[in-house]
Amino acid sequence: MSEIRKPVGRGRWLQLAFGVVCMCMIANMQYGWTFFVNPMQERHGWDRAAIQIAFTLFVVTETWLVPIEGYFVDKYGPRIVTLFGGLLCGIAWVMNSYAETLTMLYVAAAIGGTGAGAVYGTCVGNSLKWFPDRRGLAAGITAMGFGAGSALTVVPIQAMIKSQGYEAAFFYFGIGQGLIVMLIALFLRAPAKGQVPDVARVSQSKRDFKPGEMVRTPIFWVMYAMFVMMAAGGLMATAQLGPIAKDFKIADVPVSLLGITLPALTFAATLDRVLNGVTRPFFGWVSDHIGRENTMFISFAIEGLGIYALSQFGENPIAFVLLTGLVFFAWGEIYSLFPATCGDTFGSKYAATNAGLLYTAKGTAALIVPYTSVLTTMTGSWHTVFLVAAGLNILAAFLALFVLKPMRAAYTKAPQANLAPVLAQ
């Protein structure tokens, strides 16, 4: 009886919605960080680069531990892993609120990264399992929660920092976000066998690759290198948006667009998070129709050009708001395109673990972020940092079209019995 196909209905969309809520709740841990950097520097006198090491530790633990967390998701289901992740996320921000030393800040960052990675990896992996027919869209909608989830709290967090101090913002938002994740976790589940469709427009593997098999293939490492190239520039913008605006002397300059007037940094941060969320299902949906690599080329090229334009015109407040919006719009889709491509290439059974292994590329890219502050200090401006980031994005765009695409085409055209030899070439 367990082999009988169960109907595909609204249940999987409800599971997708649960995942989105969880992602929204952990979004501030990355995208809200930039608002705390300057207040912490002013409060304690810590060096900016030293503070940003905490951001790097967060991203490294958020990404590099996902394969382990994904293993538990594949083996035991999404509920227990998400409960654990929500608890750690709450603890981390409460610790941040009491941190009087950089050491405590770093420990909290590692705890928060572990928790956020557990939630992120679980929700993305679960969406890949529930939607094999629409992986780009499903991964995009899920990742949208992480990209845009902090948009509604930009103004409240900034207001609380100004009125009650950054410590209060860490404390109350940490507790609230952690509790909501733990509550939603109780309703998460993986699909039963035969409960999801198996038809898709894009080419997909007919068998499931174990993690050990996957990491022995050249295709995985090409995707990994591209992911690092793309993630580096976006993470730099995420972590350094506040300092960049401050150095450009435009952070508090009023900007009026679409009948709304806000300080340039607040406006940029709000718009960036909305566009960073919208892009994920949009480009995911596009990739379901025109192919993953074609979509990568378009979006990655836009990202590179956007970062270069920001280096040239970013000191204008209006240009700063619009161009950072473009940069985030062309960057956020990596969190839908790469998981979807991974699922297409290596199958659904080990989707959480395999996508988690690829997601560690974000942690590798995060190691570059502290050096952006150092490079800026050495050169006296952000210009060199922007040029390097733009160059990496353009390179990734050409790799998608001229390296990854033919590799995957050769793989998908090979007889299914001979997939492993083709991948190993």
Coordinates of C-alpha atoms in Angstrom, one line a residue:
M1 CA 0.0 0.0 0.0
S2 CA 2.9 2.3 0.7
E3 CA 3.8 2.2 -3.0
I4 CA 0.5 3.6 -4.2
R5 CA 0.9 7.1 -5.7
K6 CA -0.7 9.8 -3.6
P7 CA -2.3 12.7 -5.4
V8 CA -0.3 15.9 -5.9
G9 CA -2.3 18.8 -4.3
R10 CA -2.1 21.8 -2.2
G11 CA -0.2 20.0 0.5
R12 CA 3.1 20.6 -1.2
W13 CA 2.4 24.3 -1.6
L14 CA 1.6 24.5 2.1
Q15 CA 5.0 22.8 2.8
L16 CA 6.6 25.4 0.6
A17 CA 4.9 28.2 2.5
F18 CA 6.1 26.8 5.8
G19 CA 9.6 26.8 4.5
V20 CA 9.3 30.4 3.3
V21 CA 8.2 31.6 6.8
C22 CA 11.2 29.8 8.4
M23 CA 13.5 31.5 5.9
C24 CA 12.0 34.9 6.6
M25 CA 12.8 34.4 10.3
I26 CA 16.5 33.7 9.8
A27 CA 17.0 36.4 7.1
N28 CA 18.0 39.1 9.5
M29 CA 20.9 37.1 10.7
Q30 CA 22.7 37.8 7.4
Y31 CA 20.9 40.8 5.9
G32 CA 20.3 42.7 9.1
W33 CA 23.9 42.5 10.1
T34 CA 25.1 45.6 8.3
F35 CA 23.0 47.8 10.6
F36 CA 24.8 46.6 13.7
V37 CA 28.4 47.1 12.5
N38 CA 28.8 50.8 13.0
P39 CA 26.9 50.9 16.4
M40 CA 29.2 48.1 17.7
Q41 CA 32.3 49.9 16.4
E42 CA 31.1 53.1 18.2
R43 CA 30.1 51.3 21.4
H44 CA 33.3 49.2 21.9
G45 CA 35.9 50.8 19.6
W46 CA 36.5 47.6 17.8
D47 CA 38.1 47.6 14.4
R48 CA 35.6 47.3 11.6
A49 CA 37.5 44.4 10.0
A50 CA 37.6 42.6 13.3
I51 CA 33.8 43.0 13.6
Q52 CA 33.3 41.6 10.1
I53 CA 35.2 38.4 11.1
A54 CA 32.0 37.6 13.0
F55 CA 30.0 37.9 9.7
T56 CA 32.5 35.6 8.0
L57 CA 32.2 33.0 10.9
F58 CA 28.5 33.2 10.6
V59 CA 28.5 32.5 6.9
V60 CA 31.1 29.8 7.1
T61 CA 29.3 27.8 9.8
E62 CA 25.9 28.6 8.0
T63 CA 27.3 26.9 4.9
W64 CA 30.0 24.4 5.6
L65 CA 27.8 22.5 8.1
V66 CA 24.8 22.2 5.8
P67 CA 26.0 18.9 4.3
I68 CA 25.9 17.4 7.8
E69 CA 22.6 18.9 8.6
G70 CA 21.3 17.8 5.1
Y71 CA 22.3 14.3 5.9
F72 CA 20.1 14.3 9.0
V73 CA 17.3 15.8 6.9
D74 CA 17.5 13.1 4.3
K75 CA 17.6 10.4 7.0
Y76 CA 15.2 11.7 9.7
G77 CA 13.1 14.3 8.0
P78 CA 13.0 18.1 8.2
R79 CA 11.2 18.7 11.5
I80 CA 13.9 17.9 14.1
V81 CA 16.6 19.7 12.2
T82 CA 14.6 22.9 11.8
L83 CA 13.6 22.8 15.5
F84 CA 17.3 22.6 16.4
G85 CA 18.2 25.4 14.0
G86 CA 15.5 27.7 15.4
L87 CA 16.8 27.2 18.9
L88 CA 20.4 28.0 18.0
C89 CA 19.3 31.1 16.0
G90 CA 17.5 32.6 19.0
I91 CA 20.4 31.8 21.4
A92 CA 23.0 33.4 19.0
W93 CA 21.3 36.8 18.8
V94 CA 20.7 36.9 22.6
M95 CA 24.4 36.2 23.0
N96 CA 25.2 39.1 20.6
S97 CA 23.1 41.4 22.8
Y98 CA 25.4 40.6 25.8
A99 CA 28.7 40.4 23.9
E100 CA 31.3 42.6 25.5
T101 CA 34.3 41.0 23.8
L102 CA 35.0 40.0 20.2
T103 CA 35.5 36.4 21.3
M104 CA 31.9 36.2 22.5
L105 CA 30.7 37.9 19.3
Y106 CA 32.6 35.2 17.3
V107 CA 31.2 32.4 19.3
A108 CA 27.7 33.7 18.9
A109 CA 28.3 34.0 15.2
A110 CA 29.3 30.4 14.9
I111 CA 26.2 29.3 16.9
G112 CA 23.9 31.4 14.8
G113 CA 25.5 30.2 11.6
T114 CA 25.0 26.6 12.6
G115 CA 21.3 27.3 13.4
A116 CA 20.7 29.3 10.2
G117 CA 22.3 26.7 8.1
A118 CA 20.2 24.0 9.6
V119 CA 17.0 26.0 8.7
Y120 CA 18.2 27.1 5.3
G121 CA 19.5 23.7 4.2
T122 CA 16.4 22.0 5.4
C123 CA 13.9 24.3 3.7
V124 CA 15.7 24.4 0.3
G125 CA 16.3 20.7 0.3
N126 CA 12.7 20.0 1.2
S127 CA 11.5 22.2 -1.7
L128 CA 13.7 20.3 -4.2
K129 CA 12.1 17.1 -3.0
W130 CA 8.5 18.4 -3.2
F131 CA 8.9 20.1 -6.6
P132 CA 11.0 18.0 -9.0
D133 CA 8.9 19.4 -11.8
R134 CA 9.5 23.0 -10.8
R135 CA 12.8 23.0 -9.0
G136 CA 13.8 26.5 -10.2
L137 CA 10.5 28.1 -9.1
A138 CA 10.3 26.2 -5.8
A139 CA 13.9 26.8 -4.8
G140 CA 13.5 30.4 -5.8
I141 CA 10.3 31.0 -3.7
T142 CA 12.0 29.3 -0.7
A143 CA 15.2 31.3 -1.1
M144 CA 13.1 34.5 -1.5
G145 CA 12.1 34.2 2.1
F146 CA 15.8 34.5 3.0
G147 CA 16.5 37.2 0.5
A148 CA 13.5 39.4 1.1
G149 CA 12.4 38.2 4.6
S150 CA 14.3 41.0 6.3
A151 CA 12.8 43.8 4.2
L152 CA 9.8 44.4 6.6
T153 CA 12.1 44.7 9.6
V154 CA 14.7 47.1 8.1
V155 CA 12.9 50.1 9.6
P156 CA 11.9 48.5 12.9
I157 CA 15.5 47.2 13.6
Q158 CA 17.0 50.6 12.7
A159 CA 14.4 52.3 14.9
M160 CA 15.1 50.0 17.9
I161 CA 18.9 50.5 17.5
K162 CA 18.5 54.2 17.6
S163 CA 16.0 54.3 20.5
Q164 CA 17.1 51.4 22.7
G165 CA 20.5 50.4 21.4
Y166 CA 21.7 47.6 19.2
E167 CA 21.8 45.3 22.2
A168 CA 18.0 45.5 22.6
A169 CA 17.5 44.9 18.8
F170 CA 19.6 41.7 19.0
F171 CA 17.8 40.5 22.1
Y172 CA 14.1 40.9 21.1
F173 CA 14.4 40.1 17.5
G174 CA 16.5 37.0 18.3
I175 CA 13.9 35.6 20.7
G176 CA 11.0 36.3 18.4
Q177 CA 12.6 34.9 15.3
G178 CA 13.8 31.8 17.0
L179 CA 10.4 31.0 18.6
I180 CA 8.6 31.3 15.3
V181 CA 11.0 29.0 13.5
M182 CA 10.5 26.4 16.2
L183 CA 6.8 26.6 16.0
I184 CA 6.6 26.3 12.2
A185 CA 9.1 23.4 12.3
L186 CA 6.4 21.2 13.9
F187 CA 4.5 21.2 10.6
L188 CA 7.3 20.4 8.2
R189 CA 7.5 16.9 6.5
A190 CA 9.1 15.3 3.5
P191 CA 7.0 13.9 0.6
A192 CA 6.0 10.3 0.6
K193 CA 7.1 8.0 -2.2
G194 CA 5.0 8.6 -5.3
Q195 CA 3.5 11.8 -4.0
V196 CA 5.3 14.2 -6.3
P197 CA 5.3 14.5 -10.2
D198 CA 8.3 13.4 -12.2
V199 CA 7.9 15.5 -15.4
A200 CA 9.9 18.7 -16.0
R201 CA 10.9 20.9 -19.0
V202 CA 14.6 20.8 -18.3
S203 CA 16.9 17.8 -18.5
Q204 CA 17.3 15.8 -15.3
S205 CA 19.2 12.9 -14.1
K206 CA 17.3 9.6 -14.1
R207 CA 19.1 8.3 -11.0
D208 CA 20.1 9.6 -7.7
F209 CA 23.8 10.3 -7.0
K210 CA 25.1 9.8 -3.5
P211 CA 27.2 12.7 -2.1
G212 CA 30.4 10.8 -2.5
E213 CA 29.7 10.2 -6.1
M214 CA 28.7 13.7 -6.8
V215 CA 31.9 15.3 -5.4
R216 CA 34.0 13.1 -7.7
T217 CA 32.5 14.7 -10.8
P218 CA 34.0 17.7 -12.7
I219 CA 30.5 19.2 -13.1
F220 CA 30.1 19.6 -9.4
W221 CA 33.5 21.5 -9.1
V222 CA 32.7 23.8 -12.0
M223 CA 29.4 24.7 -10.3
Y224 CA 31.3 25.2 -7.0
A225 CA 33.8 27.5 -8.6
M226 CA 31.1 29.6 -10.2
F227 CA 29.1 29.7 -7.0
V228 CA 32.1 31.1 -5.1
M229 CA 32.7 33.8 -7.8
M230 CA 29.1 34.9 -7.7
A231 CA 28.7 34.7 -3.9
A232 CA 31.7 36.8 -3.1
G233 CA 30.5 40.1 -4.6
G234 CA 27.0 39.8 -3.1
L235 CA 28.3 38.9 0.3
M236 CA 30.6 41.9 0.2
A237 CA 27.7 44.2 -0.6
T238 CA 25.5 42.5 2.1
A239 CA 28.1 42.9 4.9
Q240 CA 29.6 46.2 3.8
L241 CA 26.5 48.1 2.6
G242 CA 26.4 50.3 5.7
P243 CA 30.2 51.1 5.7
I244 CA 30.1 51.7 2.0
A245 CA 27.3 54.2 2.3
K246 CA 29.1 55.9 5.3
D247 CA 32.4 56.1 3.3
F248 CA 30.5 57.6 0.3
K249 CA 29.0 60.1 2.8
I250 CA 25.5 59.4 1.6
A251 CA 24.1 57.2 4.3
D252 CA 21.8 59.8 5.8
V253 CA 21.1 61.8 2.6
P254 CA 17.3 61.8 1.9
V255 CA 16.3 60.1 -1.4
S256 CA 12.9 60.4 -2.9
L257 CA 11.6 57.7 -5.3
L258 CA 8.1 56.6 -6.2
G259 CA 6.7 59.1 -3.7
I260 CA 8.7 57.7 -0.8
T261 CA 11.5 59.6 0.9
L262 CA 14.0 57.8 3.1
P263 CA 17.7 58.1 4.0
A264 CA 19.8 56.6 1.2
L265 CA 21.0 53.7 3.3
T266 CA 17.6 52.8 4.6
F267 CA 16.0 53.1 1.2
A268 CA 18.8 51.0 -0.4
A269 CA 18.6 48.3 2.3
T270 CA 14.8 48.0 2.0
L271 CA 14.8 48.0 -1.9
D272 CA 17.7 45.6 -2.0
R273 CA 16.0 43.0 0.2
V274 CA 12.8 43.2 -1.8
L275 CA 14.6 42.8 -5.1
N276 CA 17.0 40.2 -3.6
G277 CA 13.9 38.2 -2.8
V278 CA 11.9 38.7 -6.0
T279 CA 14.8 37.7 -8.2
R280 CA 14.9 34.2 -6.8
P281 CA 11.5 32.8 -7.9
F282 CA 11.7 35.0 -11.0
F283 CA 14.9 33.7 -12.4
G284 CA 14.1 30.3 -11.1
W285 CA 10.9 30.3 -13.1
V286 CA 12.8 31.6 -16.1
S287 CA 15.3 28.8 -15.8
D288 CA 12.5 26.2 -15.7
H289 CA 11.7 27.4 -19.2
I290 CA 14.9 28.5 -21.0
G291 CA 17.4 26.4 -19.1
R292 CA 19.6 26.9 -16.1
E293 CA 22.8 27.9 -17.9
N294 CA 21.2 30.4 -20.2
T295 CA 19.6 32.1 -17.2
M296 CA 22.9 32.1 -15.4
F297 CA 24.6 33.9 -18.3
I298 CA 22.0 36.6 -18.4
S299 CA 21.8 37.3 -14.6
F300 CA 25.5 36.9 -13.9
A301 CA 26.4 39.4 -16.7
I302 CA 23.9 41.9 -15.3
E303 CA 25.4 41.5 -11.9
G304 CA 28.9 42.2 -13.1
L305 CA 27.8 45.3 -15.0
G306 CA 25.8 46.5 -12.0
I307 CA 28.8 46.3 -9.6
Y308 CA 31.0 48.1 -12.1
A309 CA 28.4 50.9 -12.5
L310 CA 28.2 51.1 -8.7
S311 CA 31.9 51.7 -8.5
Q312 CA 31.5 54.6 -11.0
F313 CA 28.3 56.3 -9.9
G314 CA 27.7 55.0 -6.3
E315 CA 28.5 58.4 -4.6
N316 CA 25.3 59.8 -6.0
P317 CA 22.6 59.0 -3.5
I318 CA 19.9 58.1 -6.1
A319 CA 22.3 56.1 -8.2
F320 CA 23.5 54.3 -5.0
V321 CA 19.9 53.2 -4.2
L322 CA 19.1 52.1 -7.8
L323 CA 22.4 50.4 -8.5
T324 CA 22.5 48.5 -5.2
G325 CA 19.0 47.3 -6.0
L326 CA 20.2 46.1 -9.4
V327 CA 23.2 44.4 -7.9
F328 CA 21.0 42.5 -5.4
F329 CA 18.4 41.6 -8.1
A330 CA 21.1 40.1 -10.3
W331 CA 22.8 38.3 -7.4
G332 CA 20.1 36.7 -5.3
E333 CA 19.1 34.2 -8.0
I334 CA 22.2 32.1 -7.4
Y335 CA 20.3 30.6 -4.4
S336 CA 17.7 29.2 -6.7
L337 CA 19.7 28.5 -9.9
F338 CA 22.5 26.5 -8.2
P339 CA 20.3 24.3 -6.0
A340 CA 17.9 23.6 -9.0
T341 CA 20.9 22.7 -11.2
C342 CA 22.3 20.5 -8.5
G343 CA 18.9 18.7 -8.2
D344 CA 18.6 18.3 -11.9
T345 CA 22.1 16.9 -12.2
F346 CA 22.3 14.6 -9.2
G347 CA 18.7 13.6 -8.4
S348 CA 16.2 14.0 -5.5
K349 CA 16.9 11.3 -3.0
Y350 CA 20.0 13.0 -1.5
A351 CA 18.9 16.5 -2.5
A352 CA 19.4 18.1 0.9
T353 CA 22.9 16.7 1.4
N354 CA 24.0 17.4 -2.2
A355 CA 22.6 20.9 -2.3
G356 CA 24.2 21.5 1.1
L357 CA 27.6 20.4 -0.2
L358 CA 27.3 22.9 -3.1
Y359 CA 26.1 25.6 -0.7
T360 CA 29.4 25.4 1.2
A361 CA 30.7 27.5 -1.7
K362 CA 29.0 30.5 0.0
G363 CA 31.1 29.9 3.0
T364 CA 34.2 29.7 0.9
A365 CA 33.3 33.1 -0.6
A366 CA 32.7 34.5 2.8
L367 CA 36.3 34.1 3.7
I368 CA 37.0 37.0 1.2
V369 CA 34.7 39.5 2.9
P370 CA 37.0 40.7 5.7
Y371 CA 39.7 41.3 3.1
T372 CA 37.5 43.9 1.4
S373 CA 37.9 46.2 4.4
V374 CA 41.6 45.6 4.4
L375 CA 41.9 46.3 0.6
T376 CA 39.8 49.4 1.0
T377 CA 42.0 50.7 3.7
M378 CA 45.1 49.9 1.6
T379 CA 43.8 51.6 -1.6
G380 CA 41.8 54.4 0.1
S381 CA 38.6 53.6 -1.7
W382 CA 36.1 50.8 -2.7
H383 CA 37.0 51.0 -6.4
T384 CA 39.4 48.1 -6.5
V385 CA 37.0 45.8 -4.5
F386 CA 34.2 46.6 -7.0
L387 CA 36.4 45.9 -10.0
V388 CA 37.5 42.5 -8.7
A389 CA 33.9 41.6 -7.8
A390 CA 32.6 42.7 -11.3
G391 CA 35.3 40.7 -13.0
L392 CA 34.5 37.5 -11.1
N393 CA 30.8 37.8 -12.1
I394 CA 31.5 38.3 -15.8
L395 CA 33.9 35.3 -15.7
A396 CA 31.1 33.2 -14.0
A397 CA 28.7 34.2 -16.8
F398 CA 30.9 32.9 -19.5
L399 CA 31.7 29.7 -17.6
A400 CA 27.9 29.0 -17.4
L401 CA 27.4 29.3 -21.1
F402 CA 30.7 27.9 -22.5
V403 CA 31.8 25.4 -19.9
L404 CA 28.9 24.2 -17.7
K405 CA 26.3 24.0 -20.5
P406 CA 28.2 21.7 -22.8
M407 CA 29.4 19.6 -19.9
R408 CA 25.8 19.0 -18.8
A409 CA 24.6 18.5 -22.3
A410 CA 27.1 15.7 -22.9
Y411 CA 26.1 14.2 -19.6
T412 CA 22.3 14.2 -20.2
K413 CA 22.7 12.8 -23.7
A414 CA 24.7 9.8 -22.5
P415 CA 22.9 6.5 -21.8
Q416 CA 21.7 6.4 -18.2
A417 CA 23.7 3.3 -17.5
N418 CA 26.9 5.1 -18.4
L419 CA 26.3 8.4 -16.5
A420 CA 29.1 8.0 -14.0
P421 CA 31.8 7.5 -16.6
V422 CA 30.6 10.6 -18.5
L423 CA 30.6 12.7 -15.3
A424 CA 34.0 11.5 -14.5
Q425 CA 35.5 12.6 -17.8

